[in-house]
Short mmCIF file of C-alpha atoms in Angstrom, two decimals:
data_model
loop_
_atom_site.label_atom_id
_atom_site.label_comp_id
_atom_site.label_asym_id
_atom_site.label_seq_id
_atom_site.Cartn_x
_atom_site.Cartn_y
_atom_site.Cartn_z
CA MET A 1 136.92 41.08 39.52
CA ILE A 2 138.18 40.87 42.96
CA ARG A 3 135.74 40.20 45.76
CA GLY A 4 138.45 39.16 48.71
CA ALA A 5 142.03 40.00 49.87
CA ILE A 6 144.23 37.80 51.63
CA PHE A 7 147.57 39.73 53.08
CA ASP A 8 150.79 38.24 54.68
CA ALA A 9 151.92 40.68 57.53
CA ASP A 10 155.56 40.76 57.71
CA GLY A 11 157.42 42.67 54.48
CA THR A 12 153.47 43.22 53.31
CA LEU A 13 151.84 45.45 55.53
CA LEU A 14 153.90 45.81 58.40
CA ASP A 15 157.93 47.10 57.97
CA SER A 16 159.42 44.75 60.32
CA MET A 17 161.26 41.97 58.41
CA GLY A 18 164.47 44.17 59.66
CA LEU A 19 163.98 42.69 62.96
CA TRP A 20 163.96 39.25 62.35
CA ASP A 21 167.27 39.89 60.89
CA THR A 22 168.44 41.70 64.22
CA VAL A 23 166.44 39.83 67.02
CA GLY A 24 169.94 37.65 68.35
CA ASP A 25 171.51 41.55 68.47
CA ARG A 26 168.55 43.06 70.52
CA TYR A 27 168.38 40.14 72.98
CA LEU A 28 171.74 40.13 73.49
CA ARG A 29 172.26 44.28 74.00
CA SER A 30 168.96 44.27 76.51
CA LEU A 31 171.28 42.03 79.06
CA GLY A 32 174.16 44.48 78.32
CA ILE A 33 175.98 42.34 76.52
CA ASP A 34 177.67 43.33 73.01
CA PRO A 35 176.96 40.92 69.94
CA GLU A 36 179.82 39.40 67.77
CA PRO A 37 180.10 40.98 64.47
CA GLY A 38 178.60 38.64 62.00
CA LEU A 39 176.15 37.38 64.82
CA ARG A 40 172.49 37.35 62.18
CA GLN A 41 173.99 35.44 59.57
CA ILE A 42 175.21 32.73 62.21
CA LEU A 43 171.67 32.37 63.55
CA PHE A 44 169.61 32.79 60.23
CA PRO A 45 169.23 29.43 59.60
CA MET A 46 168.76 27.76 63.26
CA SER A 47 165.13 27.71 65.02
CA LEU A 48 164.34 29.60 68.19
CA SER A 49 165.94 26.46 70.03
CA GLN A 50 168.77 26.08 68.29
CA CYS A 51 169.46 30.03 68.64
CA ALA A 52 168.64 29.84 72.33
CA ALA A 53 171.14 26.84 72.21
CA TYR A 54 174.08 29.01 70.66
CA LEU A 55 173.47 32.06 72.59
CA ARG A 56 173.63 29.93 76.20
CA GLU A 57 176.80 28.49 75.14
CA ARG A 58 178.76 31.23 72.70
CA TYR A 59 178.14 33.84 75.38
CA GLN A 60 178.11 31.81 78.31
CA LEU A 61 174.50 33.33 79.80
CA GLY A 62 174.00 31.84 82.59
CA LEU A 63 169.78 30.56 81.89
CA SER A 64 168.76 27.58 80.43
CA CYS A 65 167.48 27.36 76.94
CA GLU A 66 163.96 27.60 77.73
CA GLU A 67 164.32 31.14 79.11
CA ILE A 68 166.64 32.10 76.61
CA GLU A 69 163.68 31.58 74.11
CA GLY A 70 161.44 33.27 76.66
CA GLY A 71 163.77 36.13 76.47
CA ILE A 72 163.94 36.26 72.66
CA ASN A 73 160.10 36.27 72.70
CA ARG A 74 159.85 39.13 74.93
CA THR A 75 162.16 41.10 72.20
CA ILE A 76 160.00 40.39 69.55
CA LEU A 77 156.70 41.31 71.15
CA THR A 78 157.84 44.57 72.65
CA PHE A 79 159.22 45.44 69.09
CA TYR A 80 155.84 44.65 67.70
CA GLN A 81 153.89 46.72 70.85
CA THR A 82 156.26 49.91 70.59
CA GLN A 83 158.55 50.29 67.63
CA VAL A 84 156.81 48.26 64.23
CA GLU A 85 155.57 50.63 61.46
CA ALA A 86 152.88 50.16 58.56
CA LYS A 87 154.55 49.79 55.16
CA ALA A 88 154.18 52.86 53.62
CA GLY A 89 150.41 53.15 51.94
CA ALA A 90 148.89 49.99 54.04
CA GLN A 91 146.28 51.84 55.48
CA ASP A 92 144.73 53.98 52.74
CA PHE A 93 144.87 50.75 50.78
CA LEU A 94 142.81 48.82 52.87
CA ARG A 95 140.52 51.37 53.27
CA ALA A 96 140.12 51.70 49.80
CA LEU A 97 139.25 48.39 49.39
CA ARG A 98 137.15 47.74 52.08
CA SER A 99 135.17 51.12 50.52
CA ARG A 100 135.05 49.28 46.87
CA GLY A 101 133.26 45.82 48.93
CA VAL A 102 136.50 44.22 48.84
CA ARG A 103 136.78 41.57 52.26
CA THR A 104 140.22 41.68 53.57
CA TYR A 105 141.86 38.94 55.60
CA LEU A 106 145.24 38.87 56.91
CA ALA A 107 147.47 35.12 56.55
CA THR A 108 150.53 35.31 58.94
CA ALA A 109 153.67 32.31 59.87
CA THR A 110 153.79 34.97 62.85
CA ASP A 111 152.55 34.44 66.26
CA ARG A 112 148.87 35.63 66.95
CA LYS A 113 149.76 37.80 69.76
CA VAL A 114 152.57 39.16 68.28
CA ILE A 115 151.11 39.82 64.85
CA THR A 116 147.88 41.60 66.95
CA ALA A 117 149.88 43.81 69.00
CA GLY A 118 151.61 44.83 65.76
CA LEU A 119 148.34 45.23 63.85
CA SER A 120 146.73 47.30 66.51
CA ARG A 121 149.82 49.52 67.11
CA THR A 122 149.80 50.45 63.39
CA GLY A 123 146.25 50.86 62.77
CA LEU A 124 145.77 48.12 60.91
CA LEU A 125 143.50 46.14 63.09
CA SER A 126 140.54 47.21 62.36
CA LEU A 127 141.00 47.22 58.73
CA LEU A 128 140.56 43.52 58.57
CA ASP A 129 137.96 41.29 58.78
CA GLY A 130 139.62 38.58 60.27
CA LEU A 131 143.59 37.10 60.74
CA VAL A 132 144.46 33.42 60.75
CA THR A 133 148.28 31.91 61.67
CA CYS A 134 150.05 28.97 60.33
CA GLY A 135 150.35 28.35 64.03
CA ASP A 136 146.01 28.34 64.37
CA LEU A 137 146.13 25.71 61.90
CA GLY A 138 149.54 23.93 62.65
CA VAL A 139 150.78 24.61 59.13
CA ASP A 140 153.29 26.47 57.11
CA LYS A 141 152.52 28.58 53.58
CA ASN A 142 154.44 25.69 51.40
CA THR A 143 150.81 24.10 51.70
CA PRO A 144 147.80 26.47 50.56
CA THR A 145 145.89 25.72 53.50
CA ILE A 146 146.39 28.77 55.30
CA PHE A 147 145.11 30.95 52.47
CA ASP A 148 142.04 28.16 51.58
CA TYR A 149 141.10 29.17 55.32
CA ALA A 150 141.29 33.04 54.87
CA ARG A 151 139.29 32.93 51.47
CA ASP A 152 136.47 30.19 53.55
CA GLN A 153 136.15 32.40 55.84
CA MET A 154 135.42 35.66 53.81
CA GLY A 155 133.42 33.43 51.37
CA THR A 156 135.17 34.29 47.96
CA ALA A 157 135.93 32.28 45.05
CA THR A 158 139.66 31.30 44.50
CA GLU A 159 139.85 33.25 41.27
CA ASP A 160 138.27 36.41 42.86
CA THR A 161 140.62 36.61 45.72
CA TRP A 162 143.67 37.95 45.34
CA VAL A 163 146.88 36.77 47.67
CA PHE A 164 149.39 39.77 48.78
CA GLU A 165 152.87 38.35 49.83
CA ASP A 166 156.36 39.20 49.96
CA ALA A 167 157.88 35.79 50.08
CA VAL A 168 158.61 33.75 46.87
CA HIS A 169 157.89 30.74 48.63
CA ALA A 170 154.59 31.52 49.42
CA ALA A 171 153.66 33.40 46.52
CA CYS A 172 154.47 30.47 44.72
CA THR A 173 151.89 28.38 46.96
CA ALA A 174 148.94 30.38 46.70
CA GLN A 175 149.88 30.87 42.38
CA ARG A 176 149.92 27.17 42.12
CA ALA A 177 146.44 26.71 44.08
CA GLY A 178 144.73 29.24 41.50
CA TYR A 179 144.78 32.50 43.48
CA PRO A 180 146.15 35.57 41.64
CA VAL A 181 148.88 36.73 43.25
CA ALA A 182 150.29 40.58 44.24
CA GLY A 183 153.74 40.53 45.08
CA VAL A 184 154.75 43.47 47.48
CA ALA A 185 158.76 44.79 47.47
CA ASP A 186 160.75 44.29 50.35
CA PRO A 187 164.41 45.08 50.96
CA TYR A 188 164.54 41.39 52.38
CA SER A 189 163.06 39.53 49.61
CA ASP A 190 164.32 38.35 46.09
CA GLN A 191 162.73 40.74 44.06
CA GLN A 192 163.88 39.16 40.73
CA ALA A 193 161.94 35.93 42.19
CA LEU A 194 159.00 37.32 43.40
CA GLN A 195 158.33 38.88 40.38
CA ALA A 196 158.33 35.70 38.12
CA ALA A 197 156.34 34.50 40.70
CA CYS A 198 153.22 36.70 40.54
CA THR A 199 150.36 37.79 38.65
CA LEU A 200 151.15 41.34 39.67
CA TYR A 201 154.36 42.82 41.09
CA LEU A 202 153.93 45.78 43.42
CA PRO A 203 156.72 48.34 43.78
CA ASN A 204 154.91 49.52 46.61
CA LEU A 205 151.33 50.12 48.28
CA THR A 206 151.18 54.11 47.54
CA ASP A 207 150.61 53.52 44.09
CA VAL A 208 148.30 50.75 43.14
CA THR A 209 146.86 52.06 40.09
CA GLY A 210 148.48 49.25 38.29
CA PHE A 211 146.80 46.82 40.72
CA TYR A 212 143.03 48.30 40.28
CA ALA A 213 143.16 47.72 36.70
CA LYS A 214 144.72 43.96 36.91
CA ALA A 215 141.85 43.27 39.31
CA SER A 216 139.08 45.10 37.63
CA VAL A 217 138.29 47.31 40.77
CA ARG A 218 135.91 49.89 40.74
#
C-alpha cells in the first residue's frame, strides 16, 4: 500500500519541458536578436557553459560567457515566475493523495530557486511535504540517492513509496532501486521506453483510477 510519493517536477507536475527546448531562442529574442533556424538542435547536447560560448561567438554578443550564462538563467527564472503551468490534474492528484494520508515529496534536477518559483506560481508548493534538488545533494538521477533522501525525509519504506517520473533514465534508476514507478506521459519523453521502464504508465494526471487500484489507495 502506498504511504509516500516522490514526484519529479519538469514534465511530471509542471508543463515546462518546452522551455528547455527553446531557452536559447528566448534568450536571444530578449536581446532583440532573431535566432537561427534549428538553434535548439544545436544547443541540445551542450552544457550551459558550452551554450554560452557558442552564443557569444556565433552572435558576436559582446558579453562575457559568465554574463550570457546569467542572462540564460534569468530567462529560465522569469519563465517559472510568470509563465509555467501545472500539468492538468496535478493539483487535484496531490490533494487526493494527501487527503488519504500519503506523504508527498519533490525530487528534481532543476535549481531550487527556479523550481520553488514554479511551484509557488502553480499552487503546488503548499501541497508537498518538502523538496530536494540534485544540486542540494551533488548528485544526478543516474543514482537513487535523491529518491532515498526524499523517502528518508518522509519516513516511508521503499516498497511503499511510489516515484513519479517522465524521464526514462530516472524511472529506470528508481525501478532498479526497488521503488514502484509511475511513468507520467510528456511529449518530450520517449513514451514507449517510459512504459517499459515503469510499474504503471499514466497518460495524464486527470484519470488516475488505474493508479489507485495498482497502489491500493483507499
